[in-house]
C-alpha cells in the first residue's frame, strides 16, 4: 500500500478532478443549452434541434463499456490518469474540428462530431470516476465530489450561456476557439499531476479482489451496490421530476425569458457551486447518513413550498426566484452527498464499472421521471405534478436512508471464483 498523498499532491488531485469534470460540463452546456439556442437563432427547425437529445445516449449507456475501461486501466490510478490525458487530447482535437463545420450548412456533420465527442467525454468520465475512487481517502471524497459537481456546474455555464453570448457578439468560429481555450486550461492540472504521480487507497473489506476480472456480473453480485442503486432512485425521483419542469414553471408564472436566463445562468452557477462547497465541507465532519437525511428533508420542504404556492396562487417573482435558488442550492448539496456515497460503495478493483452503474441509475431516473413530469404536467397541471413530487420526496425521506444503511452494512467477502465469473 502506498502512503497517503501529501497536502500538495492532494490539492493537485482535487484540481485535476475539477478540471476534468469542468471539461465534461463544457460539452454538456454546449449540447444542452448553447447549441439549441444558436441553432434556433439561425432559423433551424425544432425537429432538427430535437436530434440533439440523441447526444445524451452515451451518458445513459456508458455502464456497458465501463468494465472494458477498467480492464485497460488495470495498472492503477496512474494508468487512469494517462487515459484521461489521451481523452482530453481527443476532445481538444474534436472541438477544433468544429471550426471546419458551419452550423447552417453542416448540421448533421456537427451533430455526428458532437456525438463522437460525447462518447469520448463519458468514457473519460468512467476513467476519472475510477481514479477518484482509487485515490481519494474517505475524508477527501466530500471535497472531491464538490469539485465534481462544482466543476460540472461551472463548465456548464461557460459552455452554455456564456458561449451563446460570445457567439452572438463575435461569431461561431470565435466561440469554438473559446471552447478550445477553456479545454486547454482545464488540462493544466492534469499535466502537473502526471509529473508527480498518484497514490492509491487500500481496497475496502468485502470488495472484489484486484485479480478478479472487472465485469457487470461482479458489480451486480455485490449487495451494497444493489441497495445503493435503490437508494439513488428513491433519493432522486422527486428531484428529477421537478427539475424537468422548474424552468417552464417560472415562464408560465410570468417570468420573462431574459429573467429565466439570468436565474438559470448566474443564479444557478452561484447557488450550485455554493451548495457543492458547503456539502464538501460538512462531509468532513458529519456522517453521510445524517447529511443524506437532511438533504432529503430539505427537498421535501421545498416541494411542499411549491405545492403551497401553486395551491394559493402566489405569483410574486421575488418569492418564486428565492425558492428556485434555494432549490438549486439543495440540489447541488444533495448531488455531492449522493455522489460521495456512490464513491464509498464503488469497489477500487472495478471502480469505473461500479460508479458508472450507480451513475446510470440516476441517469435513467432523470430520463423516466423527466419524461413523465412533462406528460403529467401538460395534461393535469402543476398542482397535480407538485402533489406527486411531494409524495415522491416523502417516500425518499422515509425509505432512502434505510436503504443506505443496508448498503453500508458489512457483507461477507465473496469467493474469488464467484467474483471472476
Tab-separated table of N, CA and C in Angstrom, residues 164-226:
chain	number	residue	atom	x	y	z
A	164	UNK	N	-23.061	31.258	-25.791
A	164	UNK	CA	-24.094	31.897	-26.605
A	164	UNK	C	-23.840	33.394	-26.702
A	165	UNK	N	-23.496	34.000	-25.568
A	165	UNK	CA	-23.224	35.445	-25.567
A	165	UNK	C	-22.043	35.780	-26.460
A	166	UNK	N	-20.969	35.001	-26.355
A	166	UNK	CA	-19.779	35.264	-27.165
A	166	UNK	C	-20.065	35.084	-28.653
A	167	UNK	N	-20.761	33.999	-29.005
A	167	UNK	CA	-21.080	33.758	-30.416
A	167	UNK	C	-21.993	34.860	-30.945
A	168	UNK	N	-22.907	35.336	-30.096
A	168	UNK	CA	-23.792	36.410	-30.521
A	168	UNK	C	-23.039	37.682	-30.885
A	169	UNK	N	-21.952	37.948	-30.187
A	169	UNK	CA	-21.173	39.158	-30.453
A	169	UNK	C	-20.088	38.940	-31.507
A	170	UNK	N	-19.465	37.750	-31.504
A	170	UNK	CA	-18.266	37.570	-32.324
A	170	UNK	C	-18.379	36.520	-33.418
A	171	UNK	N	-19.269	35.539	-33.267
A	171	UNK	CA	-19.422	34.536	-34.300
A	171	UNK	C	-19.057	33.137	-33.832
A	172	UNK	N	-19.427	32.130	-34.649
A	172	UNK	CA	-19.245	30.713	-34.327
A	172	UNK	C	-17.770	30.355	-34.209
A	173	UNK	N	-16.949	30.834	-35.106
A	173	UNK	CA	-15.531	30.492	-35.085
A	173	UNK	C	-14.882	30.941	-33.775
A	174	UNK	N	-15.181	32.153	-33.348
A	174	UNK	CA	-14.606	32.655	-32.097
A	174	UNK	C	-15.114	31.846	-30.900
A	175	UNK	N	-16.391	31.419	-30.974
A	175	UNK	CA	-16.936	30.602	-29.897
A	175	UNK	C	-16.228	29.268	-29.781
A	176	UNK	N	-15.910	28.647	-30.915
A	176	UNK	CA	-15.199	27.370	-30.899
A	176	UNK	C	-13.798	27.555	-30.328
A	177	UNK	N	-13.112	28.609	-30.727
A	177	UNK	CA	-11.776	28.876	-30.185
A	177	UNK	C	-11.835	29.127	-28.677
A	178	UNK	N	-12.875	29.769	-28.234
A	178	UNK	CA	-13.098	29.995	-26.794
A	178	UNK	C	-13.235	28.658	-26.061
A	179	UNK	N	-14.003	27.729	-26.622
A	179	UNK	CA	-14.142	26.405	-26.021
A	179	UNK	C	-12.801	25.669	-25.978
A	180	UNK	N	-12.048	25.757	-27.078
A	180	UNK	CA	-10.745	25.091	-27.132
A	180	UNK	C	-9.803	25.664	-26.071
A	181	UNK	N	-9.838	26.974	-25.887
A	181	UNK	CA	-9.000	27.609	-24.857
A	181	UNK	C	-9.383	27.110	-23.466
A	182	UNK	N	-10.685	27.020	-23.195
A	182	UNK	CA	-11.126	26.533	-21.891
A	182	UNK	C	-10.705	25.085	-21.668
A	183	UNK	N	-10.805	24.260	-22.712
A	183	UNK	CA	-10.354	22.875	-22.593
A	183	UNK	C	-8.866	22.805	-22.278
A	184	UNK	N	-8.087	23.675	-22.917
A	184	UNK	CA	-6.660	23.715	-22.627
A	184	UNK	C	-6.387	24.092	-21.182
A	185	UNK	N	-7.116	25.074	-20.659
A	185	UNK	CA	-6.936	25.477	-19.265
A	185	UNK	C	-7.329	24.361	-18.305
A	186	UNK	N	-8.401	23.637	-18.653
A	186	UNK	CA	-8.829	22.528	-17.807
A	186	UNK	C	-7.799	21.405	-17.779
A	187	UNK	N	-6.920	21.355	-18.765
A	187	UNK	CA	-5.925	20.289	-18.857
A	187	UNK	C	-4.678	20.559	-18.024
A	188	UNK	N	-4.455	21.798	-17.601
A	188	UNK	CA	-3.206	22.153	-16.929
A	188	UNK	C	-2.984	21.379	-15.630
A	189	UNK	N	-3.990	21.270	-14.729
A	189	UNK	CA	-3.737	20.482	-13.507
A	189	UNK	C	-3.397	19.028	-13.808
A	190	UNK	N	-3.995	18.454	-14.852
A	190	UNK	CA	-3.704	17.072	-15.237
A	190	UNK	C	-2.235	16.923	-15.616
A	191	UNK	N	-1.705	17.870	-16.389
A	191	UNK	CA	-0.299	17.808	-16.785
A	191	UNK	C	0.614	17.892	-15.573
A	192	UNK	N	0.255	18.733	-14.626
A	192	UNK	CA	1.060	18.871	-13.406
A	192	UNK	C	1.043	17.577	-12.601
A	193	UNK	N	-0.150	16.979	-12.472
A	193	UNK	CA	-0.274	15.785	-11.648
A	193	UNK	C	0.465	14.599	-12.272
A	194	UNK	N	0.505	14.532	-13.585
A	194	UNK	CA	1.218	13.428	-14.239
A	194	UNK	C	2.700	13.434	-13.887
A	195	UNK	N	3.243	14.613	-13.591
A	195	UNK	CA	4.650	14.690	-13.218
A	195	UNK	C	4.905	14.197	-11.793
A	196	UNK	N	3.862	14.244	-10.951
A	196	UNK	CA	4.042	13.867	-9.542
A	196	UNK	C	3.608	12.432	-9.251
A	197	UNK	N	2.684	11.906	-10.034
A	197	UNK	CA	2.201	10.552	-9.795
A	197	UNK	C	1.039	10.529	-8.823
A	198	UNK	N	0.414	9.352	-8.691
A	198	UNK	CA	-0.763	9.182	-7.858
A	198	UNK	C	-0.563	8.013	-6.908
A	199	UNK	N	-1.176	8.112	-5.739
A	199	UNK	CA	-1.149	7.028	-4.764
A	199	UNK	C	-2.553	6.470	-4.598
A	200	UNK	N	-2.684	5.149	-4.585
A	200	UNK	CA	-3.994	4.512	-4.438
A	200	UNK	C	-4.295	4.239	-2.979
A	201	UNK	N	-5.588	4.244	-2.639
A	201	UNK	CA	-6.029	3.877	-1.302
A	201	UNK	C	-6.129	2.359	-1.198
A	202	UNK	N	-6.097	1.863	0.016
A	202	UNK	CA	-6.247	0.425	0.236
A	202	UNK	C	-7.663	-0.003	-0.106
A	203	UNK	N	-7.865	-1.186	-0.714
A	203	UNK	CA	-9.208	-1.655	-1.011
A	203	UNK	C	-10.007	-1.921	0.251
A	204	UNK	N	-11.326	-1.686	0.146
A	204	UNK	CA	-12.202	-1.901	1.292
A	204	UNK	C	-12.447	-3.385	1.498
A	205	UNK	N	-12.799	-3.737	2.746
A	205	UNK	CA	-13.142	-5.123	3.044
A	205	UNK	C	-14.374	-5.526	2.258
A	206	UNK	N	-14.383	-6.742	1.739
A	206	UNK	CA	-15.529	-7.247	1.010
A	206	UNK	C	-15.564	-6.820	-0.438
A	207	UNK	N	-14.593	-6.032	-0.888
A	207	UNK	CA	-14.552	-5.610	-2.280
A	207	UNK	C	-13.987	-6.728	-3.134
A	208	UNK	N	-14.322	-6.727	-4.424
A	208	UNK	CA	-13.757	-7.752	-5.302
A	208	UNK	C	-12.239	-7.696	-5.302
A	209	UNK	N	-11.625	-8.820	-5.440
A	209	UNK	CA	-10.162	-8.889	-5.479
A	209	UNK	C	-9.626	-8.172	-6.698
A	210	UNK	N	-8.507	-7.427	-6.577
A	210	UNK	CA	-7.919	-6.784	-7.740
A	210	UNK	C	-7.580	-7.763	-8.854
A	211	UNK	N	-7.428	-9.049	-8.508
A	211	UNK	CA	-7.119	-10.038	-9.529
A	211	UNK	C	-8.353	-10.464	-10.324
A	212	UNK	N	-9.562	-10.163	-9.793
A	212	UNK	CA	-10.785	-10.556	-10.476
A	212	UNK	C	-10.984	-9.706	-11.728
A	213	UNK	N	-11.622	-10.272	-12.730
A	213	UNK	CA	-11.869	-9.573	-13.983
A	213	UNK	C	-13.043	-8.614	-13.803
A	214	UNK	N	-12.866	-7.316	-14.022
A	214	UNK	CA	-13.984	-6.376	-13.890
A	214	UNK	C	-15.125	-6.747	-14.833
A	215	UNK	N	-16.344	-6.747	-14.299
A	215	UNK	CA	-17.495	-7.125	-15.101
A	215	UNK	C	-18.766	-6.589	-14.469
A	216	UNK	N	-19.823	-6.492	-15.276
A	216	UNK	CA	-21.125	-6.098	-14.762
A	216	UNK	C	-21.680	-7.166	-13.832
A	217	UNK	N	-21.382	-8.434	-14.107
A	217	UNK	CA	-21.862	-9.502	-13.244
A	217	UNK	C	-21.256	-9.376	-11.851
A	218	UNK	N	-19.963	-9.069	-11.791
A	218	UNK	CA	-19.319	-8.902	-10.480
A	218	UNK	C	-19.918	-7.720	-9.734
A	219	UNK	N	-20.231	-6.647	-10.475
A	219	UNK	CA	-20.838	-5.477	-9.829
A	219	UNK	C	-22.219	-5.815	-9.288
A	220	UNK	N	-23.047	-6.447	-10.117
A	220	UNK	CA	-24.406	-6.772	-9.702
A	220	UNK	C	-24.403	-7.805	-8.579
A	221	UNK	N	-23.360	-8.608	-8.482
A	221	UNK	CA	-23.275	-9.604	-7.430
A	221	UNK	C	-22.997	-9.025	-6.057
A	222	UNK	N	-22.649	-7.744	-5.994
A	222	UNK	CA	-22.363	-7.097	-4.709
A	222	UNK	C	-23.645	-6.499	-4.129
A	223	UNK	N	-24.032	-6.984	-2.964
A	223	UNK	CA	-25.260	-6.500	-2.317
A	223	UNK	C	-25.240	-4.996	-2.062
A	224	UNK	N	-24.110	-4.404	-1.602
A	224	UNK	CA	-24.115	-2.957	-1.379
A	224	UNK	C	-24.450	-2.153	-2.626
A	225	UNK	N	-24.006	-2.635	-3.780
A	225	UNK	CA	-24.276	-1.883	-4.996
A	225	UNK	C	-25.761	-1.914	-5.349
A	226	UNK	N	-26.408	-3.057	-5.139
A	226	UNK	CA	-27.836	-3.149	-5.442
A	226	UNK	C	-28.648	-2.256	-4.511
